[in-house]
Short mmCIF file of C-alpha atoms in Angstrom, two decimals:
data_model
loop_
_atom_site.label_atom_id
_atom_site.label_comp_id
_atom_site.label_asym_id
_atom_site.label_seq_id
_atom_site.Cartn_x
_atom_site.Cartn_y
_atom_site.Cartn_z
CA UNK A 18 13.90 -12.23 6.68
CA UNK A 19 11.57 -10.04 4.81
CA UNK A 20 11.54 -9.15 1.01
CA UNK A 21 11.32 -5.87 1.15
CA UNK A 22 14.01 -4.05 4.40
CA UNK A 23 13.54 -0.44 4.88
CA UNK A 24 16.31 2.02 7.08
CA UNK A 25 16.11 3.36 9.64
CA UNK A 26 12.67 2.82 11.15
CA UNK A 27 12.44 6.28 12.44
CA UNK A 28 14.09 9.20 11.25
CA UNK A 29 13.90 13.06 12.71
CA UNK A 30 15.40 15.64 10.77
CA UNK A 31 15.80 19.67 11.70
CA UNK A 32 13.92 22.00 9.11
CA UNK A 33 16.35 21.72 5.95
CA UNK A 34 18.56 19.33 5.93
CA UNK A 35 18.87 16.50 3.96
CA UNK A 36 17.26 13.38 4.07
CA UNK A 37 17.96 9.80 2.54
CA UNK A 38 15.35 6.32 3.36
CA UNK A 39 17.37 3.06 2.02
CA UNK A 40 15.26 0.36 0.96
CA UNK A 41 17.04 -3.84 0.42
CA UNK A 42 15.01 -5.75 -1.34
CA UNK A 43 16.16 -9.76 -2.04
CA UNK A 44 13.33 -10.50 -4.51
CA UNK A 45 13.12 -10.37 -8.12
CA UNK A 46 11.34 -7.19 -9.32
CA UNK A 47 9.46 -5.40 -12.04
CA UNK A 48 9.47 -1.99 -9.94
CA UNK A 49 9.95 -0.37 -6.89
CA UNK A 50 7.35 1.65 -5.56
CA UNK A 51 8.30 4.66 -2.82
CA UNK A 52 4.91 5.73 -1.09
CA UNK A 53 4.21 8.44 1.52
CA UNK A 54 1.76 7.60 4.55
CA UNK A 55 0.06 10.20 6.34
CA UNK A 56 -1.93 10.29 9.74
CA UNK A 57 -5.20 8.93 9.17
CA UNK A 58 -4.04 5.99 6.83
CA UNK A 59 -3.86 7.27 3.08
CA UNK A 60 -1.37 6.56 1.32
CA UNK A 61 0.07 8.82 -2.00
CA UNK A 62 2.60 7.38 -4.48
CA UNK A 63 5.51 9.25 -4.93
CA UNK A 64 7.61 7.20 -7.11
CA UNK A 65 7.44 4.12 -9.37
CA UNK A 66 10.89 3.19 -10.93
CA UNK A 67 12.57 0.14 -12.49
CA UNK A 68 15.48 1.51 -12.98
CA UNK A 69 17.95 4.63 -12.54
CA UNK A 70 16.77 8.13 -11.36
CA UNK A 71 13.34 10.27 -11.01
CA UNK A 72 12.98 13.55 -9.27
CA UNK A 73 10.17 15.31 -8.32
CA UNK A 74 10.03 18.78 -6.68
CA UNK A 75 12.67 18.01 -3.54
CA UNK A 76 12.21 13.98 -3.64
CA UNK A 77 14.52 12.39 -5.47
CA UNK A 78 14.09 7.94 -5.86
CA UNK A 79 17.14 6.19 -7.14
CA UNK A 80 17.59 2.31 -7.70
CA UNK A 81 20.45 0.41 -8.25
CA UNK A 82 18.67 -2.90 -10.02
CA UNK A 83 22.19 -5.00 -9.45
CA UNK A 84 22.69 -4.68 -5.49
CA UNK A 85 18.87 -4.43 -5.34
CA UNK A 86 18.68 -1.29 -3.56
CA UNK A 87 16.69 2.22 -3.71
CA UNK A 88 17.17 5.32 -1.86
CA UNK A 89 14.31 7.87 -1.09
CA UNK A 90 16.00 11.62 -1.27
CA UNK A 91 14.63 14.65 0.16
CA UNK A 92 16.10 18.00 -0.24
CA UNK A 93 15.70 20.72 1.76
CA UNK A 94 13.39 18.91 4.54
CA UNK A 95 10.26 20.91 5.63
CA UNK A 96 7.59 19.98 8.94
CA UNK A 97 5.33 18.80 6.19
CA UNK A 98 7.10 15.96 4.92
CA UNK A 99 6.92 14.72 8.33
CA UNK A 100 5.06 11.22 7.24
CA UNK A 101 5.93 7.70 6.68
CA UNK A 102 7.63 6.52 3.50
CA UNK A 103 7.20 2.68 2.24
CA UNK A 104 8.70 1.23 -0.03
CA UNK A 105 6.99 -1.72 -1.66
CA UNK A 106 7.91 -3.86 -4.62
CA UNK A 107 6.49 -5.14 -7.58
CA UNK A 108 7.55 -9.10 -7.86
CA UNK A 109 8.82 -10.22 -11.23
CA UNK A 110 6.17 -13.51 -12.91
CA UNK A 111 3.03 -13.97 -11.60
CA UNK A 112 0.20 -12.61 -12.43
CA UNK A 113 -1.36 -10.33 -9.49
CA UNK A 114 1.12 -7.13 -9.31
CA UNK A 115 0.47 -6.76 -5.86
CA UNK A 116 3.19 -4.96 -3.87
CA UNK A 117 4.97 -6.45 -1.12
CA UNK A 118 5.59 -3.72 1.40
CA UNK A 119 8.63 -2.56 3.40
CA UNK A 120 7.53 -1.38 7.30
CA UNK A 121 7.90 2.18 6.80
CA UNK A 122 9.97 4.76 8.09
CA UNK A 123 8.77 6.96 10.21
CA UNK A 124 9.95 10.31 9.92
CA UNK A 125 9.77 13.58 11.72
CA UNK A 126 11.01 17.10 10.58
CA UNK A 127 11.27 19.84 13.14
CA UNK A 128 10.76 23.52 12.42
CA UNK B 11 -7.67 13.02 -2.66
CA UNK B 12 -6.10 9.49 -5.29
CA UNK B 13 -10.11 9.28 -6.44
CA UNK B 14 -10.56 5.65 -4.50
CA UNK B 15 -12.99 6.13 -2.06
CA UNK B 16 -13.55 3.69 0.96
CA UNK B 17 -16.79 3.49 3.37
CA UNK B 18 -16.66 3.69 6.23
CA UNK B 19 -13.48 5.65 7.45
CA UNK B 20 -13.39 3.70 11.15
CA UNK B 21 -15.73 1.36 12.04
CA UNK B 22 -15.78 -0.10 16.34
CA UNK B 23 -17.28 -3.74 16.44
CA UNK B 24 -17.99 -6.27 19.31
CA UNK B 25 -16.18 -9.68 18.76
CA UNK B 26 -18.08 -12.29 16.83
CA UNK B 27 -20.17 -9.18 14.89
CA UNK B 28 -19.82 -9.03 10.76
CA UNK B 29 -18.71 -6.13 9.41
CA UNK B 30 -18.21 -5.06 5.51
CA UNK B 31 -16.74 -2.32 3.96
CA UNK B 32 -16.63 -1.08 0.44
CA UNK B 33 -14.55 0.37 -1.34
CA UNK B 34 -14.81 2.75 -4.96
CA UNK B 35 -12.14 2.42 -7.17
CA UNK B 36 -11.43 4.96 -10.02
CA UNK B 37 -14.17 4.25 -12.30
CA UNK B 38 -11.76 2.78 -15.39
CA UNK B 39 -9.61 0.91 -13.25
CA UNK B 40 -9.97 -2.68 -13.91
CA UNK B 41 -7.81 -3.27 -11.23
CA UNK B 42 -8.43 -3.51 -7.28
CA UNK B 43 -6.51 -4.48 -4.56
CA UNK B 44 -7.43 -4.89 -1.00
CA UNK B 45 -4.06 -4.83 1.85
CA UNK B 46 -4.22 -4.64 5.59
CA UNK B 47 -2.13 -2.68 7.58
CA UNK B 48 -1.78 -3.46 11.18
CA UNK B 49 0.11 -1.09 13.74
CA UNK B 50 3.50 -0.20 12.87
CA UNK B 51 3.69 -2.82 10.11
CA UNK B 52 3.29 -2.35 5.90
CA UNK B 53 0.75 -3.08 4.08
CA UNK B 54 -0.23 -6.93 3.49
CA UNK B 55 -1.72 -8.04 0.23
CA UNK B 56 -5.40 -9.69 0.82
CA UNK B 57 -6.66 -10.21 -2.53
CA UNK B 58 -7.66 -8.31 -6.00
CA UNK B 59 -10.08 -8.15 -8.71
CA UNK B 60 -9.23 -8.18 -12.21
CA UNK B 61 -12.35 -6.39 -13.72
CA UNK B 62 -15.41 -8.71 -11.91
CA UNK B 63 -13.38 -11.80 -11.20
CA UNK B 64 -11.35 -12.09 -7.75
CA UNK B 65 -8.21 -13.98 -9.41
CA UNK B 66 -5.82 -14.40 -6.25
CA UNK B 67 -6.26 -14.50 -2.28
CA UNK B 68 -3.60 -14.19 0.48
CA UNK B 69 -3.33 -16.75 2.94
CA UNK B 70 -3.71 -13.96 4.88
CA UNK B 71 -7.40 -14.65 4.34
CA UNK B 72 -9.22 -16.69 6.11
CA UNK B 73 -12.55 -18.32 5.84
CA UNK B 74 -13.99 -15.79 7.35
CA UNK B 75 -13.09 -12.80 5.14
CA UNK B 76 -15.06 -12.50 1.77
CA UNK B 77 -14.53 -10.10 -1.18
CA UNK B 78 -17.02 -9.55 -4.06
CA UNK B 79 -17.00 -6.95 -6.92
CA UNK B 80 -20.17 -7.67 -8.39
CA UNK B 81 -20.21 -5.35 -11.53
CA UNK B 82 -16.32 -4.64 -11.77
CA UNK B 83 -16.79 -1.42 -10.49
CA UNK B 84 -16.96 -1.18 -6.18
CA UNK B 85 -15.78 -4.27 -4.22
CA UNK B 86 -17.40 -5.21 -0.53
CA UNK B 87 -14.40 -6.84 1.72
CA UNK B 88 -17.02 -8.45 4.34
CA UNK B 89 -15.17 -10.12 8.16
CA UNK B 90 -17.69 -12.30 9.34
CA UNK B 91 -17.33 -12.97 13.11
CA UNK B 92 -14.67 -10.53 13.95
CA UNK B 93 -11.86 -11.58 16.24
CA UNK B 94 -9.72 -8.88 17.88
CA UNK B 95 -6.30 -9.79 15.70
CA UNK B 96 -9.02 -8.69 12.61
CA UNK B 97 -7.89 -5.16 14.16
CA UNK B 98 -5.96 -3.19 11.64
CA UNK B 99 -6.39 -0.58 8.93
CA UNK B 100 -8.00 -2.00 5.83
CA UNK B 101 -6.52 -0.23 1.99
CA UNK B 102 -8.06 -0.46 -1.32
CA UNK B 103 -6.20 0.54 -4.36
CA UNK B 104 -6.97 0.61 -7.61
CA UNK B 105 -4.94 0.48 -11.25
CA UNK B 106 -5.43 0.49 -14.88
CA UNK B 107 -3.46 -2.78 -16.46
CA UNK B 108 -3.52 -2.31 -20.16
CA UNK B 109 -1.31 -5.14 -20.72
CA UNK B 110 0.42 -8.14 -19.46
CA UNK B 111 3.75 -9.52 -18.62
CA UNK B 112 6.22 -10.54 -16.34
CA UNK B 113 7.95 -6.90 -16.48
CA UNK B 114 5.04 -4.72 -16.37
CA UNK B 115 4.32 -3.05 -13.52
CA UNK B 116 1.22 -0.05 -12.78
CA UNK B 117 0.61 2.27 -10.26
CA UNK B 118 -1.67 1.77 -7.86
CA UNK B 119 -3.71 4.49 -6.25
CA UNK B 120 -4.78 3.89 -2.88
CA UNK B 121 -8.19 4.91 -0.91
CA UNK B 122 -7.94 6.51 2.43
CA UNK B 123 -8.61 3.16 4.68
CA UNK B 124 -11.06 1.81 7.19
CA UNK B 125 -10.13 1.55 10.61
CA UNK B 126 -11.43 -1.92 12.12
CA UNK B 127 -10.99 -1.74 15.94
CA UNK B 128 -12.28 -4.95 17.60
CA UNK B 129 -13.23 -4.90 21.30
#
């Protein structure tokens, strides 16, 4: 089982509606990261939380530290979100911070 | 544009050739991290640099892969006698640690990624 479980794998949306991306994670963690891919390969970070709620613009990243779980809003959906969204965590101890990653969901918004 | 830079963007190799790639991190990061992305998949952690010093490696990396930041400022990730699973998308990111602890965390900014295909 992996560390870090991201639903679903693929998502496609009409223009507007709303969106959520649930992320399960079974380690022990100083933050979640939520990250947008875009054809091409680079990668932008949206969010980095440890706990509770951030918003920016129409993305909204919540995490609920006891049942280990985030969710990856997006209001109001628009063909340019179309992209994939990781979620990757930051693993409590340890010295390295590097994030172990989710697989993505792919998702697709159509005008 | 996150301000990491990688060289080069896609690179197309014969099996058994050596390849390297570099990548520039924001200049004062002392932090960078190399991942490798194959189809479909997330990110996998390869190693990072804290300042000069390479302080962790995957087991993800084999004998064959070798990572040097020289100066603590770019880092080479060099695949010597490429195999065809060495195909995937290779990251660099980059962060400013300022302190330490178990409950710290940074963001990382990533570079834009060389594509290694292997034929």
């Amino acid at each position: 089982k992996n560390e870090v479980e991201q639903s679903p794998q693929n998502l496609t949306a009409q223009e507007g509606e709303f969106i959520t991306i649930n992320c399960s994670y079974s380690v022990g963690i100083s933050a979640l990261h939520w990250l947008q891919q875009h054809p091409g390969g680079g990668i932008v970070s949206l969010f980095m939380l440890s706990s509770g709620k951030k918003k920016h613009g129409r993305l909204i990243a919540t995490i609920n530290i006891q049942e280990k779980h985030s969710s990856l809003h997006i209001t109001a959906s628009h063909p340019r979100d179309s992209a994939v969204y990781i979620c990757a965590v930051s693993t409590l101890g340890g010295s390295a911070r590097q994030l172990t990653f989710g697989s993505g969901t792919q998702l697709t918004v159509l005008p | 544009d996150t301000g990491v830079s990688q060289d080069p963007r896609h690179k197309i190799t014969k099996r058994g050739q050596n390849v390297t790639f570099r990548c520039d991190p924001i200049s004062e990061h002392n932090r960078l991290y190399w991942y490798r992305q194959t189809l479909g998949q997330g990110p996998e952690f390869l190693t990072y640099f804290q300042n000069e010093a390479q302080l962790e490696k995957s087991r993800l990396l084999s004998d064959r892969f070798s990572a040097e930041r020289p100066k603590g400022s770019f880092s080479t990730l060099e695949i010597q006698r490429t195999e065809q699973g060495d195909s995937a998308m290779y990251l660099c990111a980059s962060s400013l640690t300022l302190r330490e602890g178990p409950a710290i965390s940074y963001e990382q900014y990533f570079g834009p990624g060389t594509r290694l295909t292997v034929t």
